[in-house]
Short mmCIF file of C-alpha atoms and ligand atoms in Angstrom, two decimals:
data_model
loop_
_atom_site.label_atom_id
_atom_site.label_comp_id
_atom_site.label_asym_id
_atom_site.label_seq_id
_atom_site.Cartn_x
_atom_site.Cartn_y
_atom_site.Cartn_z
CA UNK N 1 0.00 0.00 0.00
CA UNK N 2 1.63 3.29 -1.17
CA UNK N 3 2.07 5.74 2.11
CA UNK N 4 0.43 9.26 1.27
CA UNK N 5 1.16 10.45 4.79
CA UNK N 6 3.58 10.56 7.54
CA UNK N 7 2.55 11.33 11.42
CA UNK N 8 5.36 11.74 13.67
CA UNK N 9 5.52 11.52 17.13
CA UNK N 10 6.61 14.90 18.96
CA UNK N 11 8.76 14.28 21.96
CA UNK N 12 12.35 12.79 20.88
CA UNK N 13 11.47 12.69 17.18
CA UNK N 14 11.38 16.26 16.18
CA UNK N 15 12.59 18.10 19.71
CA UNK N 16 14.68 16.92 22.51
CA UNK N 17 11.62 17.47 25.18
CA UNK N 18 12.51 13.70 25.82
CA UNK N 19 15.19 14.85 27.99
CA UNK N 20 13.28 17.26 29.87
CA UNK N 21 10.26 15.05 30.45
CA UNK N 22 13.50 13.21 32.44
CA UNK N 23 14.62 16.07 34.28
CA UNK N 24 10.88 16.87 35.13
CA UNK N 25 10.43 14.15 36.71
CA UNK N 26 13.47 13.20 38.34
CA UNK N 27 13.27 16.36 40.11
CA UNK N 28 9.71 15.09 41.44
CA UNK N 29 11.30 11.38 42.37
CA UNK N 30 14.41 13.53 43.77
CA UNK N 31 11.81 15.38 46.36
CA UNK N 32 9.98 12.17 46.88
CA UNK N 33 12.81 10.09 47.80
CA UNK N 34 12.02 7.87 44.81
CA UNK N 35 14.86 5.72 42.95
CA UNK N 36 14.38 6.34 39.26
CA UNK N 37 16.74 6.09 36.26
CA UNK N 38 17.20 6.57 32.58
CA UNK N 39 15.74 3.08 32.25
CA UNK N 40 12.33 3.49 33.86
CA UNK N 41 12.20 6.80 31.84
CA UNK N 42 12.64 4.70 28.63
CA UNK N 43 9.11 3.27 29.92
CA UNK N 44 7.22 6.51 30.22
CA UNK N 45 8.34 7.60 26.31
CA UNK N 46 4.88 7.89 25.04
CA UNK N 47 2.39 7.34 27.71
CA UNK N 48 0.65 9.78 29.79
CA UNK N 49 1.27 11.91 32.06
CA UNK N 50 -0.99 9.74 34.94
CA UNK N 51 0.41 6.45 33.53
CA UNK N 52 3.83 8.02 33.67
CA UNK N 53 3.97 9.18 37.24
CA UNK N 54 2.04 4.99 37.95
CA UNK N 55 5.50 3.96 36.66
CA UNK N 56 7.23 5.96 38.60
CA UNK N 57 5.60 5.12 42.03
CA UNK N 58 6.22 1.63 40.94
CA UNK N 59 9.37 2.20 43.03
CA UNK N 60 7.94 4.94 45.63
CA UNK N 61 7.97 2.87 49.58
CA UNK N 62 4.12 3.81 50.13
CA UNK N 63 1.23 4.37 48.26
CA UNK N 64 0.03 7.83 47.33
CA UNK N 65 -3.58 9.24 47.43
CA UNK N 66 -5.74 10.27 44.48
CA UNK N 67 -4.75 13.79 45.43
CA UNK N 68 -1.43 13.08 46.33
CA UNK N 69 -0.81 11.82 42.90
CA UNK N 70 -2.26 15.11 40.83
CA UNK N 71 0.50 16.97 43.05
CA UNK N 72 3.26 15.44 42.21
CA UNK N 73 1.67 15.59 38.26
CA UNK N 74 1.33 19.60 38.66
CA UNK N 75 4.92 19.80 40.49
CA UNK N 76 6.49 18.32 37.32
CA UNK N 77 4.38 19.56 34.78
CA UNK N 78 5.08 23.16 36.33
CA UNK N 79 8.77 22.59 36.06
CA UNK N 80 8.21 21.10 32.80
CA UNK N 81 6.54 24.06 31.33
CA UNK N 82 9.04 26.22 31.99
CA UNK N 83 12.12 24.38 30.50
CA UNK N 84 10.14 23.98 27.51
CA UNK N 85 9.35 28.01 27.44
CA UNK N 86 13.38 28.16 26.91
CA UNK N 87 13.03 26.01 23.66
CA UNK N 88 13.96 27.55 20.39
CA UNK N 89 14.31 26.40 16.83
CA UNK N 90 17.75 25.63 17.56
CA UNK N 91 16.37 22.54 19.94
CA UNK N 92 14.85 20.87 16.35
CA UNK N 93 16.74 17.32 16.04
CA UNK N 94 19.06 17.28 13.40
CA UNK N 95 17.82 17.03 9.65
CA UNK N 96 14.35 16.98 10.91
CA UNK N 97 13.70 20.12 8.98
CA UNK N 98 15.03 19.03 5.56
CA UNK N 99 12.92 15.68 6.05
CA UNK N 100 9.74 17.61 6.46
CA UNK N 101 10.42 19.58 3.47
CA UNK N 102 11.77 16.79 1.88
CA UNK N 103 8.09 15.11 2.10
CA UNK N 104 6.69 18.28 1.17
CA UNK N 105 8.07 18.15 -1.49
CA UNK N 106 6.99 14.92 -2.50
CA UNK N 107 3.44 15.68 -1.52
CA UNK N 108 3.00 13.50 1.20
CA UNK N 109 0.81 15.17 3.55
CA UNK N 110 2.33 15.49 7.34
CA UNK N 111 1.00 15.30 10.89
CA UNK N 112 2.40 14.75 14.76
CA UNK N 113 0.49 13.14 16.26
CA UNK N 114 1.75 13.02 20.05
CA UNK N 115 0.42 11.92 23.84
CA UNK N 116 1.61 15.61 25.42
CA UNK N 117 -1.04 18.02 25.92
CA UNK N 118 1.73 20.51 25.65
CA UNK N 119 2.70 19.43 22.15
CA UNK N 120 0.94 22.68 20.71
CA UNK N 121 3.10 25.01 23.14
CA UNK N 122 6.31 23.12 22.10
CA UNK N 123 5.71 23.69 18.28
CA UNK N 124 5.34 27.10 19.00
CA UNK N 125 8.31 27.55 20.84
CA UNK N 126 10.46 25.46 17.74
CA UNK N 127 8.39 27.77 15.01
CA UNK N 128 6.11 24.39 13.62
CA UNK N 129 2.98 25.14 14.47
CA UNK N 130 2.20 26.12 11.24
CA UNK N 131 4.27 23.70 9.32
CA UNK N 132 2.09 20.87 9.62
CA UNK N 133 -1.09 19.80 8.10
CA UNK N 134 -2.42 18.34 10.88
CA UNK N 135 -1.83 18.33 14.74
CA UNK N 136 -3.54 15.06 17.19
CA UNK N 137 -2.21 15.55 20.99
CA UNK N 138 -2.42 14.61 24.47
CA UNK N 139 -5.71 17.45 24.43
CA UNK N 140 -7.48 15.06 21.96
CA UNK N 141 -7.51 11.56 23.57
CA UNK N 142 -8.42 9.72 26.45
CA UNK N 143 -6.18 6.86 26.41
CA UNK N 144 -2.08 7.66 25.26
CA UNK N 145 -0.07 5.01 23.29
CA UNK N 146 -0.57 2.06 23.07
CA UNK N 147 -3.54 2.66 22.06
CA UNK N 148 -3.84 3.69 18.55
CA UNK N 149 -6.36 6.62 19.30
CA UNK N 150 -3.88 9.55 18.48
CA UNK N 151 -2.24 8.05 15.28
CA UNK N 152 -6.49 7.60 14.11
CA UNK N 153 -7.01 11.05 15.10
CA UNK N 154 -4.22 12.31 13.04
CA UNK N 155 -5.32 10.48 10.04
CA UNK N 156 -9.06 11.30 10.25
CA UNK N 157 -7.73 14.97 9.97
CA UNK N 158 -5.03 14.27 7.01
CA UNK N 159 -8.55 13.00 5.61
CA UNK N 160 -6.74 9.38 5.04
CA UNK N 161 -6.96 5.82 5.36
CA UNK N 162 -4.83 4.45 8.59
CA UNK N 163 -3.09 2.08 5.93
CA UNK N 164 -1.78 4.87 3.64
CA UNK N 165 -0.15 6.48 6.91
CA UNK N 166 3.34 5.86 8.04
CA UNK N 167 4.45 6.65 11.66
CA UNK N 168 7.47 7.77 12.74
CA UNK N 169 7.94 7.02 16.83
CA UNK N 170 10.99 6.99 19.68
CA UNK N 171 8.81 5.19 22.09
CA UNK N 172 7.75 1.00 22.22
CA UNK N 173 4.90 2.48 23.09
CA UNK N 174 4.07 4.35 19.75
CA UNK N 175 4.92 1.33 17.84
CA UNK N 176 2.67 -0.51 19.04
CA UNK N 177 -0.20 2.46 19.01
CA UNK N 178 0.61 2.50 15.24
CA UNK N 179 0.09 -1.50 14.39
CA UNK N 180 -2.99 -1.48 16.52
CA UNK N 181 -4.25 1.88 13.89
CA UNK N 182 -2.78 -0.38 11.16
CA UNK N 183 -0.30 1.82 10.28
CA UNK N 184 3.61 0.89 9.43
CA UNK N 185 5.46 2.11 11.91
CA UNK N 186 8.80 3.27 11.46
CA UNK N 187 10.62 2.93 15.01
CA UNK N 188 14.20 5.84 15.57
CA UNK N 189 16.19 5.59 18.64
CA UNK N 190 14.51 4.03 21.83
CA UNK N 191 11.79 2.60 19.50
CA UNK N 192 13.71 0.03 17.66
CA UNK N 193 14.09 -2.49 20.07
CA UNK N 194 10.35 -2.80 20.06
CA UNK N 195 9.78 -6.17 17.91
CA UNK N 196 6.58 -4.48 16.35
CA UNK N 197 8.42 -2.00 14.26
CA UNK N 198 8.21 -2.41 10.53
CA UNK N 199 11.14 -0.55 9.65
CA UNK N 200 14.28 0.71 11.89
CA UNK N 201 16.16 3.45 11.02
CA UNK N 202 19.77 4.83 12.58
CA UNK N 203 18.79 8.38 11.44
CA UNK N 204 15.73 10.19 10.97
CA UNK N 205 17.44 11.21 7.11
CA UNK N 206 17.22 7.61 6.29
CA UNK N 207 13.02 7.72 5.75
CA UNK N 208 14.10 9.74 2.70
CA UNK N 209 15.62 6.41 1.53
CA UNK N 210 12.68 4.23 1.90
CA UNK N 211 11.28 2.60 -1.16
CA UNK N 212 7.99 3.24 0.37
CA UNK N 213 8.67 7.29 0.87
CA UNK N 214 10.68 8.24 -2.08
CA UNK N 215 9.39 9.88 -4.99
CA UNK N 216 10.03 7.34 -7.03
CA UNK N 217 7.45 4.99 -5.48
C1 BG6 Y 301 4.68 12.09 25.33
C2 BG6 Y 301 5.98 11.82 26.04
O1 BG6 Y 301 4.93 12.69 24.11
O2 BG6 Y 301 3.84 12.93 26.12
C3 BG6 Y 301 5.70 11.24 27.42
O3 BG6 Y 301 6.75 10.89 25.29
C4 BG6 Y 301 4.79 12.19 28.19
O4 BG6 Y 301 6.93 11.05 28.10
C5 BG6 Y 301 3.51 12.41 27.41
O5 BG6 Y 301 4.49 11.62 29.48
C6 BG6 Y 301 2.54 13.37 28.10
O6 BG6 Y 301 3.12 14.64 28.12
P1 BG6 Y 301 2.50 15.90 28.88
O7 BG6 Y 301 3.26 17.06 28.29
O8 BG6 Y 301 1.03 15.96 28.55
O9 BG6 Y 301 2.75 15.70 30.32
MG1 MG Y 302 8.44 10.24 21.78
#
């Protein structure tokens, strides 16, 4: 099935945020007294904020209350929101630009389609929110990857069929969103040890080289 459309995930695909969802929330573990790592942060690539901070506590020594919970979620989604007001277009991964216009180019339409409901703030601050043609976030959806809801969002709004849509994720989590929207998913980074993935790539360049996204397809 030829792909007409690419949706890529936000955090660690286009922008570094990955890194400061870390630092977010390992200064919230840091005040709790709660062990956490670079490997339990792999886990929360993708999922939501509530499902991020359940991971978390995973390793907390007592159990926290309802309220307890949407404090420590407002404590690191306040320090969160203002690392990411000091992003700039500067903080864009490398070559992520010339792939976009690359597909342009080609006429493939483009989306993100991410779990953060502070995706549309972070394009700002990197100078895409116009750049896309269509936007699906954390704002949109009740249930983050794995479940396929954001990638089917994006779609519906590129106005295409899940199966002409390609996905481009960092997380496990993502990959597995986009199988479930029957999508091929195209796994960077994190992402590729995820045994779902379609296609792994070293760099985010090499999509240009796909037989399935080059013009000559
Ligand atoms: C995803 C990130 O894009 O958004 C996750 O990969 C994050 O790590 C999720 O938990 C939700 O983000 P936010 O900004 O709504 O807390
Ligand atoms: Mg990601």
């Amino acid at each position: 099935m030829a792909i007409k459309g690419v949706i890529f995930d936000l955090d660690g695909v286009i922008v570094t945020t990955d890194q400061l969802h870390y630092q977010a929330w390992a200064k919230m573990a840091d005040k709790e007294k709660i062990y956490f790592n670079k490997e339990i942060n792999n886990r929360l690539r993708g999922v939501s904020r509530l499902e991020s901070l359940e991971i978390i506590l995973e390793q907390a020594q007592r159990i926290y209350s309802e309220a307890e919970k949407q404090e420590l979620m407002d404590y690191k989604n306040n320090r969160y929101v203002q690392l990411i007001q000091n992003l700039t277009p500067e903080d864009i991964l490398p070559d992520v630009l010339e792939v976009l216009n690359t597909l342009k180019t080609w006429n493939y339409r483009i989306a993100i389609g991410s779990s953060s409901k502070n995706a549309k703030i972070i394009l700002q601050q990197i100078g895409l929110l116009n750049t896309f043609d269509a936007i699906a976030d954390g704002t949109e959806i009740t249930r983050s990857k794995p479940h396929p809801d954001v990638f089917l969002i994006a779609a519906q709004k590129l106005e295409l069929k899940p199966t002409f849509c390609a996905v481009i994720e960092d997380a496990a989590a993502g990959i597995e969103a986009a199988k479930r929207a029957g999508m091929k998913a195209i796994a960077i980074g994190d992402a590729a040890k995820s045994n779902l993935a379609d296609i792994r790539l070293n760099t985010i360049k090499d999509l240009l080289k796909l037989d399935e996204l080059n013009n000559c397809d």
